[in-house]
PDB file of C-alpha atoms and ligand atoms in Angstrom:
ATOM      1  CA  MET H   1      17.819  -8.432  16.911  1.00 57.00           C
ATOM      2  CA  ASN H   2      19.508  -5.788  14.800  1.00 68.00           C
ATOM      3  CA  THR H   3      17.709  -2.673  16.394  1.00 83.00           C
ATOM      4  CA  ILE H   4      15.509  -0.343  13.928  1.00 94.00           C
ATOM      5  CA  HIS H   5      15.413   3.268  14.370  1.00 97.00           C
ATOM      6  CA  ARG H   6      13.636   5.386  13.448  1.00 97.00           C
ATOM      7  CA  LYS H   7      13.778   6.975   9.640  1.00 98.00           C
ATOM      8  CA  THR H   8      12.329  11.052   8.042  1.00 98.00           C
ATOM      9  CA  ILE H   9      13.881  12.593   5.036  1.00 98.00           C
ATOM     10  CA  LYS H  10      16.655  14.459   4.334  1.00 98.00           C
ATOM     11  CA  GLU H  11      15.264  17.045   2.493  1.00 97.00           C
ATOM     12  CA  SER H  12      11.671  18.038   1.004  1.00 98.00           C
ATOM     13  CA  LEU H  13      10.518  16.538  -2.128  1.00 97.00           C
ATOM     14  CA  THR H  14       7.457  17.758  -4.716  1.00 98.00           C
ATOM     15  CA  LEU H  15       5.794  14.708  -7.060  1.00 98.00           C
ATOM     16  CA  LYS H  16       3.423  15.958  -9.561  1.00 97.00           C
ATOM     17  CA  GLY H  17       1.257  13.846 -11.367  1.00 97.00           C
ATOM     18  CA  ILE H  18      -3.018  13.516 -12.120  1.00 95.00           C
ATOM     19  CA  GLY H  19      -5.080  10.648 -10.362  1.00 92.00           C
ATOM     20  CA  LEU H  20      -5.437   7.949 -11.794  1.00 88.00           C
ATOM     21  CA  HIS H  21      -9.425   7.445 -10.668  1.00 83.00           C
ATOM     22  CA  SER H  22      -9.824  11.508 -10.849  1.00 83.00           C
ATOM     23  CA  GLY H  23      -7.635  12.971 -13.844  1.00 90.00           C
ATOM     24  CA  LYS H  24      -7.222  15.850 -12.000  1.00 89.00           C
ATOM     25  CA  THR H  25      -3.984  17.297 -11.469  1.00 94.00           C
ATOM     26  CA  VAL H  26      -1.887  16.767  -7.636  1.00 97.00           C
ATOM     27  CA  THR H  27       0.639  17.633  -6.297  1.00 97.00           C
ATOM     28  CA  LEU H  28       2.401  16.151  -3.278  1.00 98.00           C
ATOM     29  CA  ARG H  29       4.784  17.200  -1.438  1.00 98.00           C
ATOM     30  CA  LEU H  30       6.889  15.378   1.362  1.00 98.00           C
ATOM     31  CA  HIS H  31       8.497  16.747   4.572  1.00 98.00           C
ATOM     32  CA  PRO H  32      10.680  15.739   7.467  1.00 98.00           C
ATOM     33  CA  ALA H  33       9.713  15.283  10.575  1.00 98.00           C
ATOM     34  CA  PRO H  34      10.458  14.570  13.741  1.00 97.00           C
ATOM     35  CA  ALA H  35      10.372  11.244  15.381  1.00 97.00           C
ATOM     36  CA  ASN H  36       7.377   9.662  16.785  1.00 96.00           C
ATOM     37  CA  THR H  37       5.322  12.032  14.222  1.00 97.00           C
ATOM     38  CA  GLY H  38       3.770   9.173  11.615  1.00 97.00           C
ATOM     39  CA  LEU H  39       2.572   9.215   8.434  1.00 98.00           C
ATOM     40  CA  VAL H  40       0.563  12.574   8.027  1.00 98.00           C
ATOM     41  CA  PHE H  41      -1.134  13.735   5.507  1.00 98.00           C
ATOM     42  CA  PHE H  42      -2.327  17.369   5.036  1.00 98.00           C
ATOM     43  CA  LEU H  43      -5.068  18.088   2.948  1.00 97.00           C
ATOM     44  CA  TYR H  44      -4.863  21.136   0.568  1.00 96.00           C
ATOM     45  CA  ARG H  45      -9.128  22.202   0.596  1.00 91.00           C
ATOM     46  CA  GLY H  46      -8.883  25.831  -0.167  1.00 87.00           C
ATOM     47  CA  ILE H  47      -8.309  28.013   2.611  1.00 90.00           C
ATOM     48  CA  ASN H  48      -8.354  24.468   4.329  1.00 92.00           C
ATOM     49  CA  LYS H  49      -6.377  22.486   5.616  1.00 95.00           C
ATOM     50  CA  ILE H  50      -7.302  18.931   7.305  1.00 97.00           C
ATOM     51  CA  ARG H  51      -5.248  16.417   9.015  1.00 97.00           C
ATOM     52  CA  ILE H  52      -5.352  12.840   7.673  1.00 98.00           C
ATOM     53  CA  PRO H  53      -2.893  10.485   9.379  1.00 97.00           C
ATOM     54  CA  ILE H  54      -2.305   7.144   8.292  1.00 98.00           C
ATOM     55  CA  SER H  55      -3.719   4.864  10.255  1.00 96.00           C
ATOM     56  CA  LEU H  56      -6.112   2.240  10.810  1.00 95.00           C
ATOM     57  CA  ASP H  57      -8.414   3.914  11.949  1.00 95.00           C
ATOM     58  CA  HIS H  58      -8.647   6.949   9.175  1.00 97.00           C
ATOM     59  CA  VAL H  59      -9.070   3.955   6.435  1.00 97.00           C
ATOM     60  CA  VAL H  60     -12.500   4.307   5.064  1.00 97.00           C
ATOM     61  CA  ASP H  61     -12.879   3.201   1.533  1.00 96.00           C
ATOM     62  CA  THR H  62     -11.169  -0.126  -0.070  1.00 96.00           C
ATOM     63  CA  SER H  63     -13.310  -0.328  -3.001  1.00 91.00           C
ATOM     64  CA  ASN H  64     -11.120   0.047  -5.657  1.00 85.00           C
ATOM     65  CA  ALA H  65      -8.273   1.599  -3.773  1.00 92.00           C
ATOM     66  CA  THR H  66      -7.393   2.449   0.231  1.00 95.00           C
ATOM     67  CA  THR H  67      -9.117   5.637   1.336  1.00 97.00           C
ATOM     68  CA  ILE H  68      -8.540   7.268   3.884  1.00 97.00           C
ATOM     69  CA  GLY H  69     -10.337   9.843   6.010  1.00 97.00           C
ATOM     70  CA  ASP H  70     -10.981  11.697   8.869  1.00 95.00           C
ATOM     71  CA  GLY H  71     -14.383  10.554   9.633  1.00 89.00           C
ATOM     72  CA  SER H  72     -16.000  14.260   7.704  1.00 91.00           C
ATOM     73  CA  SER H  73     -16.264  14.538   3.781  1.00 91.00           C
ATOM     74  CA  ASN H  74     -12.067  14.636   3.554  1.00 95.00           C
ATOM     75  CA  ARG H  75     -10.733  11.968   1.994  1.00 96.00           C
ATOM     76  CA  ILE H  76      -7.975  11.033   0.381  1.00 96.00           C
ATOM     77  CA  GLN H  77      -7.412   7.555  -2.105  1.00 94.00           C
ATOM     78  CA  THR H  78      -5.402   6.192  -3.371  1.00 95.00           C
ATOM     79  CA  ILE H  79      -3.132   6.038  -0.823  1.00 97.00           C
ATOM     80  CA  GLU H  80      -0.787   2.864  -1.550  1.00 98.00           C
ATOM     81  CA  HIS H  81       1.707   2.910  -4.244  1.00 98.00           C
ATOM     82  CA  LEU H  82       3.027   5.422  -2.285  1.00 98.00           C
ATOM     83  CA  LEU H  83       2.524   3.758   1.322  1.00 98.00           C
ATOM     84  CA  ALA H  84       4.291   1.259  -0.637  1.00 98.00           C
ATOM     85  CA  ALA H  85       7.752   2.738  -1.104  1.00 98.00           C
ATOM     86  CA  VAL H  86       7.557   4.550   2.042  1.00 98.00           C
ATOM     87  CA  HIS H  87       7.173   1.544   3.828  1.00 98.00           C
ATOM     88  CA  THR H  88      10.330  -0.226   2.101  1.00 98.00           C
ATOM     89  CA  LEU H  89      12.682   2.670   3.144  1.00 98.00           C
ATOM     90  CA  GLY H  90      11.536   2.406   6.249  1.00 98.00           C
ATOM     91  CA  ILE H  91      10.187   6.277   6.686  1.00 98.00           C
ATOM     92  CA  THR H  92       8.258   6.467  10.260  1.00 98.00           C
ATOM     93  CA  ASP H  93       7.619   9.980  10.195  1.00 98.00           C
ATOM     94  CA  CYS H  94       6.795  12.365   6.963  1.00 98.00           C
ATOM     95  CA  ILE H  95       4.931  15.195   6.288  1.00 98.00           C
ATOM     96  CA  LEU H  96       2.983  14.824   3.205  1.00 98.00           C
ATOM     97  CA  GLU H  97       0.315  17.317   1.753  1.00 98.00           C
ATOM     98  CA  ILE H  98      -1.514  17.357  -0.566  1.00 98.00           C
ATOM     99  CA  ASP H  99      -3.913  19.551  -3.151  1.00 96.00           C
ATOM    100  CA  ALA H 100      -6.191  17.074  -4.057  1.00 94.00           C
ATOM    101  CA  VAL H 101      -8.064  14.117  -2.750  1.00 94.00           C
ATOM    102  CA  GLU H 102      -5.930  11.073  -4.509  1.00 95.00           C
ATOM    103  CA  VAL H 103      -2.115   9.986  -4.733  1.00 97.00           C
ATOM    104  CA  PRO H 104      -0.709  10.474  -8.346  1.00 97.00           C
ATOM    105  CA  ILE H 105      -0.761   7.603  -9.992  1.00 97.00           C
ATOM    106  CA  MET H 106       2.614   8.623 -11.731  1.00 97.00           C
ATOM    107  CA  ASP H 107       3.577   5.499 -13.884  1.00 97.00           C
ATOM    108  CA  GLY H 108       1.545   3.412 -11.925  1.00 97.00           C
ATOM    109  CA  SER H 109       3.760   2.119  -9.912  1.00 98.00           C
ATOM    110  CA  SER H 110       6.030   3.098  -6.926  1.00 98.00           C
ATOM    111  CA  LEU H 111       8.824   3.369  -9.179  1.00 98.00           C
ATOM    112  CA  PRO H 112       8.674   7.902  -8.764  1.00 98.00           C
ATOM    113  CA  PHE H 113       7.717   7.439  -5.374  1.00 98.00           C
ATOM    114  CA  TRP H 114      10.553   5.095  -4.309  1.00 98.00           C
ATOM    115  CA  GLU H 115      13.730   7.167  -6.812  1.00 97.00           C
ATOM    116  CA  GLY H 116      11.969  10.743  -4.865  1.00 97.00           C
ATOM    117  CA  ILE H 117      12.111   9.430  -1.803  1.00 98.00           C
ATOM    118  CA  ARG H 118      16.545   8.347  -2.157  1.00 97.00           C
ATOM    119  CA  SER H 119      17.312  11.131  -4.038  1.00 97.00           C
ATOM    120  CA  SER H 120      16.230  13.745  -1.355  1.00 95.00           C
ATOM    121  CA  GLY H 121      17.826  11.118   1.451  1.00 97.00           C
ATOM    122  CA  ILE H 122      17.202   9.852   4.117  1.00 98.00           C
ATOM    123  CA  LYS H 123      18.309  10.829   7.876  1.00 98.00           C
ATOM    124  CA  GLU H 124      17.983   7.789  10.511  1.00 98.00           C
ATOM    125  CA  LEU H 125      16.536   9.486  14.132  1.00 98.00           C
ATOM    126  CA  GLU H 126      17.524   8.457  17.133  1.00 97.00           C
ATOM    127  CA  GLU H 127      14.639   6.990  18.731  1.00 97.00           C
ATOM    128  CA  THR H 128      13.995   2.984  17.968  1.00 95.00           C
ATOM    129  CA  ILE H 129      10.630   2.007  16.406  1.00 94.00           C
ATOM    130  CA  GLU H 130       9.634  -2.380  17.342  1.00 91.00           C
ATOM    131  CA  PRO H 131       8.819  -4.390  14.883  1.00 93.00           C
ATOM    132  CA  ILE H 132       5.587  -6.073  14.997  1.00 93.00           C
ATOM    133  CA  ARG H 133       6.257 -10.569  14.552  1.00 89.00           C
ATOM    134  CA  ILE H 134       3.575 -12.415  15.381  1.00 89.00           C
ATOM    135  CA  SER H 135       3.851 -15.475  17.663  1.00 87.00           C
ATOM    136  CA  HIS H 136       0.944 -17.624  15.976  1.00 90.00           C
ATOM    137  CA  PRO H 137      -0.811 -17.612  12.488  1.00 94.00           C
ATOM    138  CA  MET H 138      -3.286 -15.072  11.547  1.00 95.00           C
ATOM    139  CA  TRP H 139      -5.992 -14.785   8.897  1.00 96.00           C
ATOM    140  CA  VAL H 140      -8.331 -13.592   7.199  1.00 97.00           C
ATOM    141  CA  VAL H 141     -10.755 -14.994   4.827  1.00 97.00           C
ATOM    142  CA  ASP H 142     -13.619 -14.121   2.010  1.00 97.00           C
ATOM    143  CA  GLY H 143     -14.921 -16.736   0.071  1.00 96.00           C
ATOM    144  CA  ASP H 144     -12.437 -17.879  -2.102  1.00 95.00           C
ATOM    145  CA  LYS H 145     -10.186 -15.579  -1.001  1.00 97.00           C
ATOM    146  CA  TYR H 146      -8.223 -15.327   1.237  1.00 98.00           C
ATOM    147  CA  LEU H 147      -5.192 -13.648   3.418  1.00 98.00           C
ATOM    148  CA  VAL H 148      -2.823 -15.658   5.543  1.00 98.00           C
ATOM    149  CA  MET H 149      -0.072 -14.015   7.891  1.00 97.00           C
ATOM    150  CA  LEU H 150       2.586 -17.574   9.765  1.00 97.00           C
ATOM    151  CA  PRO H 151       4.722 -16.410  11.974  1.00 94.00           C
ATOM    152  CA  SER H 152       8.474 -15.570  10.781  1.00 95.00           C
ATOM    153  CA  ASP H 153      11.739 -13.529  11.306  1.00 93.00           C
ATOM    154  CA  GLU H 154      11.577 -12.275   7.737  1.00 95.00           C
ATOM    155  CA  LEU H 155       9.277 -10.583   5.508  1.00 97.00           C
ATOM    156  CA  LYS H 156       8.288 -13.383   2.828  1.00 98.00           C
ATOM    157  CA  VAL H 157       5.279 -13.276   0.077  1.00 98.00           C
ATOM    158  CA  THR H 158       3.401 -15.883  -1.685  1.00 98.00           C
ATOM    159  CA  TYR H 159       0.683 -14.977  -3.755  1.00 98.00           C
ATOM    160  CA  ASN H 160      -1.783 -16.376  -6.257  1.00 97.00           C
ATOM    161  CA  ILE H 161      -3.803 -14.842  -8.070  1.00 96.00           C
ATOM    162  CA  ASP H 162      -6.411 -16.416 -10.682  1.00 94.00           C
ATOM    163  CA  PHE H 163      -8.414 -13.982 -12.756  1.00 92.00           C
ATOM    164  CA  ASN H 164     -11.003 -15.028 -15.625  1.00 89.00           C
ATOM    165  CA  HIS H 165      -8.038 -14.169 -18.573  1.00 92.00           C
ATOM    166  CA  PRO H 166      -5.577 -16.400 -20.466  1.00 89.00           C
ATOM    167  CA  LEU H 167      -2.418 -14.101 -18.845  1.00 88.00           C
ATOM    168  CA  LEU H 168      -3.451 -14.485 -15.102  1.00 92.00           C
ATOM    169  CA  ARG H 169      -4.395 -18.015 -14.328  1.00 91.00           C
ATOM    170  CA  GLY H 170      -3.661 -19.397 -11.692  1.00 89.00           C
ATOM    171  CA  HIS H 171       0.298 -17.496 -11.289  1.00 88.00           C
ATOM    172  CA  SER H 172       1.747 -17.393  -7.625  1.00 94.00           C
ATOM    173  CA  TYR H 173       5.083 -16.423  -6.974  1.00 97.00           C
ATOM    174  CA  THR H 174       6.667 -16.428  -3.461  1.00 98.00           C
ATOM    175  CA  THR H 175       9.168 -14.257  -2.461  1.00 98.00           C
ATOM    176  CA  LYS H 176      11.232 -12.553  -0.244  1.00 98.00           C
ATOM    177  CA  LEU H 177      11.060  -9.609   0.542  1.00 98.00           C
ATOM    178  CA  ASP H 178      13.919  -7.226   2.208  1.00 97.00           C
ATOM    179  CA  GLU H 179      14.115  -4.301   0.599  1.00 96.00           C
ATOM    180  CA  THR H 180      16.797  -5.070  -2.186  1.00 97.00           C
ATOM    181  CA  ILE H 181      13.799  -6.813  -3.050  1.00 98.00           C
ATOM    182  CA  LEU H 182      10.938  -4.427  -3.211  1.00 98.00           C
ATOM    183  CA  GLY H 183      13.157  -2.310  -5.096  1.00 97.00           C
ATOM    184  CA  GLU H 184      13.490  -4.345  -7.940  1.00 97.00           C
ATOM    185  CA  ASP H 185      11.391  -6.566  -7.871  1.00 98.00           C
ATOM    186  CA  ILE H 186       8.049  -5.335  -6.995  1.00 98.00           C
ATOM    187  CA  LEU H 187       7.989  -1.097  -6.964  1.00 98.00           C
ATOM    188  CA  PRO H 188       8.419  -1.496 -10.686  1.00 98.00           C
ATOM    189  CA  ALA H 189       5.216  -3.053 -11.028  1.00 98.00           C
ATOM    190  CA  ARG H 190       1.853  -1.274 -12.693  1.00 97.00           C
ATOM    191  CA  THR H 191      -1.319  -1.446 -11.072  1.00 95.00           C
ATOM    192  CA  PHE H 192      -3.497  -3.323 -14.079  1.00 94.00           C
ATOM    193  CA  GLY H 193      -7.005  -3.676 -15.514  1.00 91.00           C
ATOM    194  CA  PHE H 194      -9.218  -5.085 -17.332  1.00 92.00           C
ATOM    195  CA  LEU H 195      -9.869  -2.516 -20.695  1.00 91.00           C
ATOM    196  CA  LYS H 196     -13.621  -3.657 -20.672  1.00 89.00           C
ATOM    197  CA  ASP H 197     -13.912  -3.006 -17.022  1.00 89.00           C
ATOM    198  CA  VAL H 198     -12.670   0.782 -18.233  1.00 85.00           C
ATOM    199  CA  GLU H 199     -16.096   2.085 -19.543  1.00 81.00           C
ATOM    200  CA  ALA H 200     -18.181   1.015 -16.576  1.00 87.00           C
ATOM    201  CA  LEU H 201     -15.302   2.179 -14.248  1.00 86.00           C
ATOM    202  CA  GLN H 202     -15.239   5.298 -16.355  1.00 85.00           C
ATOM    203  CA  ALA H 203     -19.191   6.360 -16.104  1.00 88.00           C
ATOM    204  CA  ARG H 204     -19.276   5.897 -12.562  1.00 87.00           C
ATOM    205  CA  GLY H 205     -16.245   8.969 -12.569  1.00 85.00           C
ATOM    206  CA  LEU H 206     -12.873   6.219 -11.618  1.00 83.00           C
ATOM    207  CA  ALA H 207     -10.613   5.664 -13.854  1.00 85.00           C
ATOM    208  CA  LEU H 208     -10.505   8.942 -15.718  1.00 90.00           C
ATOM    209  CA  GLY H 209      -6.862   9.456 -15.291  1.00 91.00           C
ATOM    210  CA  GLY H 210      -5.821   5.643 -16.463  1.00 89.00           C
ATOM    211  CA  SER H 211      -3.788   5.820 -19.507  1.00 90.00           C
ATOM    212  CA  LEU H 212      -1.112   2.998 -21.190  1.00 93.00           C
ATOM    213  CA  ASP H 213       1.333   5.464 -19.523  1.00 93.00           C
ATOM    214  CA  ASN H 214       0.765   4.358 -16.013  1.00 95.00           C
ATOM    215  CA  ALA H 215      -1.630   0.975 -16.057  1.00 94.00           C
ATOM    216  CA  VAL H 216      -1.101  -2.118 -17.357  1.00 95.00           C
ATOM    217  CA  VAL H 217      -4.730  -2.606 -19.680  1.00 94.00           C
ATOM    218  CA  LEU H 218      -5.673  -6.091 -20.205  1.00 94.00           C
ATOM    219  CA  THR H 219      -7.342  -7.410 -23.298  1.00 94.00           C
ATOM    220  CA  ASP H 220      -9.614 -10.006 -24.195  1.00 92.00           C
ATOM    221  CA  ASP H 221      -6.414 -12.355 -25.050  1.00 91.00           C
ATOM    222  CA  GLY H 222      -3.475  -9.985 -24.697  1.00 93.00           C
ATOM    223  CA  TYR H 223      -2.355  -6.327 -23.537  1.00 94.00           C
ATOM    224  CA  LEU H 224      -1.903  -3.140 -25.146  1.00 94.00           C
ATOM    225  CA  ASN H 225       0.895  -1.782 -23.927  1.00 95.00           C
ATOM    226  CA  GLU H 226       3.891  -2.079 -26.222  1.00 95.00           C
ATOM    227  CA  SER H 227       5.774  -4.824 -22.856  1.00 95.00           C
ATOM    228  CA  LEU H 228       5.718  -5.582 -19.474  1.00 96.00           C
ATOM    229  CA  ARG H 229       8.006  -5.228 -16.929  1.00 97.00           C
ATOM    230  CA  TYR H 230       7.976  -8.121 -15.730  1.00 96.00           C
ATOM    231  CA  GLU H 231       6.369 -11.755 -17.561  1.00 94.00           C
ATOM    232  CA  ASN H 232       4.756 -11.822 -14.120  1.00 95.00           C
ATOM    233  CA  GLU H 233       3.318  -7.826 -13.208  1.00 96.00           C
ATOM    234  CA  CYS H 234       0.247  -7.564 -11.940  1.00 96.00           C
ATOM    235  CA  VAL H 235       0.750 -10.815  -9.625  1.00 97.00           C
ATOM    236  CA  ARG H 236       3.958  -8.822  -8.008  1.00 97.00           C
ATOM    237  CA  HIS H 237       1.948  -5.305  -8.157  1.00 98.00           C
ATOM    238  CA  LYS H 238      -1.058  -7.071  -6.199  1.00 98.00           C
ATOM    239  CA  ILE H 239       1.925  -7.837  -3.365  1.00 98.00           C
ATOM    240  CA  LEU H 240       3.103  -4.009  -4.145  1.00 98.00           C
ATOM    241  CA  ASP H 241      -0.124  -3.528  -2.636  1.00 98.00           C
ATOM    242  CA  LEU H 242      -0.366  -5.713  -0.731  1.00 98.00           C
ATOM    243  CA  VAL H 243       2.594  -4.337   1.035  1.00 98.00           C
ATOM    244  CA  GLY H 244       1.139  -0.632   1.030  1.00 98.00           C
ATOM    245  CA  ASP H 245      -2.006  -1.602   2.203  1.00 98.00           C
ATOM    246  CA  LEU H 246       0.180  -3.516   5.452  1.00 98.00           C
ATOM    247  CA  ALA H 247       1.940   0.075   5.605  1.00 98.00           C
ATOM    248  CA  VAL H 248      -0.787   1.825   7.477  1.00 97.00           C
ATOM    249  CA  MET H 249      -0.052   0.225  10.833  1.00 96.00           C
ATOM    250  CA  GLY H 250       2.859   1.953  10.847  1.00 94.00           C
ATOM    251  CA  ARG H 251       5.784   0.133  11.455  1.00 94.00           C
ATOM    252  CA  PRO H 252       7.492  -2.545  10.641  1.00 95.00           C
ATOM    253  CA  PHE H 253       5.797  -6.154   9.881  1.00 95.00           C
ATOM    254  CA  TYR H 254       7.961 -10.060   9.436  1.00 95.00           C
ATOM    255  CA  GLY H 255       5.798 -12.987   8.173  1.00 96.00           C
ATOM    256  CA  HIS H 256       4.906 -14.989   5.851  1.00 98.00           C
ATOM    257  CA  LEU H 257       2.407 -13.565   3.926  1.00 98.00           C
ATOM    258  CA  ILE H 258      -0.284 -16.076   1.909  1.00 98.00           C
ATOM    259  CA  ALA H 259      -2.192 -14.488  -0.554  1.00 98.00           C
ATOM    260  CA  SER H 260      -5.198 -15.615  -2.864  1.00 97.00           C
ATOM    261  CA  LYS H 261      -6.684 -13.960  -4.872  1.00 96.00           C
ATOM    262  CA  ALA H 262      -6.523 -10.578  -1.747  1.00 97.00           C
ATOM    263  CA  GLY H 263      -7.244  -7.160  -2.733  1.00 97.00           C
ATOM    264  CA  HIS H 264      -7.674  -3.892  -0.347  1.00 97.00           C
ATOM    265  CA  ALA H 265     -10.706  -4.809   1.781  1.00 97.00           C
ATOM    266  CA  LEU H 266      -8.690  -8.658   2.848  1.00 98.00           C
ATOM    267  CA  ASP H 267      -5.041  -7.150   3.397  1.00 98.00           C
ATOM    268  CA  ILE H 268      -7.128  -4.275   5.637  1.00 98.00           C
ATOM    269  CA  SER H 269      -9.326  -6.892   7.745  1.00 97.00           C
ATOM    270  CA  LEU H 270      -5.430  -8.579   7.885  1.00 97.00           C
ATOM    271  CA  ALA H 271      -3.827  -4.914   9.569  1.00 97.00           C
ATOM    272  CA  LYS H 272      -6.640  -4.944  11.460  1.00 95.00           C
ATOM    273  CA  CYS H 273      -6.116  -8.674  12.837  1.00 94.00           C
ATOM    274  CA  ILE H 274      -2.804  -8.496  13.341  1.00 94.00           C
ATOM    275  CA  MET H 275      -2.858  -4.604  15.213  1.00 92.00           C
ATOM    276  CA  SER H 276      -6.117  -6.576  17.425  1.00 88.00           C
ATOM    277  CA  LYS H 277      -3.602  -9.168  18.692  1.00 84.00           C
ATOM    278  CA  VAL H 278      -0.118  -8.337  18.854  1.00 79.00           C
ATOM    279  CA  THR H 279       1.508  -8.711  21.980  1.00 59.00           C
ATOM    280  CA  GLY H 280       4.142  -7.231  23.360  1.00 51.00           C
ATOM    281  CA  ASP H 281       5.009  -4.415  26.139  1.00 42.00           C
ATOM    282  CA  GLU H 282       5.301  -1.308  23.550  1.00 45.00           C
ATOM    283  CA  LEU H 283       2.561  -2.545  21.395  1.00 58.00           C
ATOM    284  CA  THR H 284       1.027  -2.731  25.308  1.00 49.00           C
ATOM    285  CA  SER H 285      -1.261   0.609  23.884  1.00 50.00           C
ATOM    286  CA  PHE H 286      -2.342  -1.262  20.870  1.00 50.00           C
ATOM    287  CA  LYS H 287      -4.486  -3.566  22.504  1.00 46.00           C
ATOM    288  CA  SER H 288      -6.851  -0.691  24.246  1.00 45.00           C
ATOM    289  CA  LYS H 289      -7.753   0.168  20.271  1.00 45.00           C
ATOM    290  CA  ARG H 290      -8.830  -3.159  19.697  1.00 42.00           C
ATOM    291  CA  VAL H 291     -10.623  -3.397  15.861  1.00 43.00           C
ATOM    292  CA  PRO H 292     -13.222  -6.095  14.961  1.00 43.00           C
ATOM    293  CA  LEU H 293     -12.810  -7.638  11.882  1.00 42.00           C
ATOM    294  CA  PHE H 294     -15.237  -6.371   8.906  1.00 42.00           C
ATOM    295  CA  THR H 295     -17.732  -7.760   8.765  1.00 41.00           C
ATOM    296  CA  LYS H 296     -17.873 -10.668   5.508  1.00 44.00           C
ATOM    297  CA  SER H 297     -20.962  -8.160   4.166  1.00 46.00           C
ATOM    298  CA  GLU H 298     -18.545  -4.765   4.630  1.00 42.00           C
ATOM    299  CA  MET H 299     -15.933  -7.399   3.349  1.00 45.00           C
ATOM    300  CA  ALA H 300     -18.590  -8.890  -0.003  1.00 42.00           C
ATOM    301  CA  GLN H 301     -18.558  -4.403  -0.996  1.00 39.00           C
TER     302      GLN H 301
HETATM  303 ZN1   ZN C 401      -2.217  -1.126  -6.503  1.00 89.10          ZN
END
């Protein structure tokens, strides 16, 4: 098996946009970092600079988006689209400065992050990182929703969605997930939402930045956008979210993922399950940090 080197970006990069839920303008700056820094956010609030590393221990919410926090009131939400791009490009070490509590939604996909990082350049570091390869199946279940990872030498996915919508009933998509396929077939898929849910979300202070510029908006029997990027764009976006959420583990990972009606809560539950059970000398440090799975009541929230 080829050795995997840690990677950072070659030059700093600035991305500006709005937060999907907050609707506020956000500036995100990515900076190169030395090996073993990991992926670390610095949240600027007034004169304060708050450090929030991207790790499973820092995930504090999985409703509507994946949110990390520092244990107090400081949070950064919607990290998954950025992380899907960062993970696809193998970036293991990077400082991420942000001036608002939500990563900019950009065009609703991971494409602007992927293109931005590629244009700034990627630097391979001398240090290596051990990927996660599981030796036996692992799964998490919540009613009729489930997420399974089977041992495999490559990363692939079979994803089923089944929404109460004529365009999203019983869709299934199976694909290998190497860097090229992720970049071309998965990362450009945009987030999606139902028009009938928008009012309720906005009443709760969510989706305030949502528009046809950054989401596929589904009506009762179709969609409002002029066109889709793929016929099955929504299931592809669910795969994007899954990759971004599992990237919180901070390591490359291989396996065959089988998902049915999954979402951020199950994604993060599976990541916790994997990290609590992986074995191997290099991963020994994780054994002391075993985290219990979410309880059923927590997942149902
Ligand atoms: Zn998403």
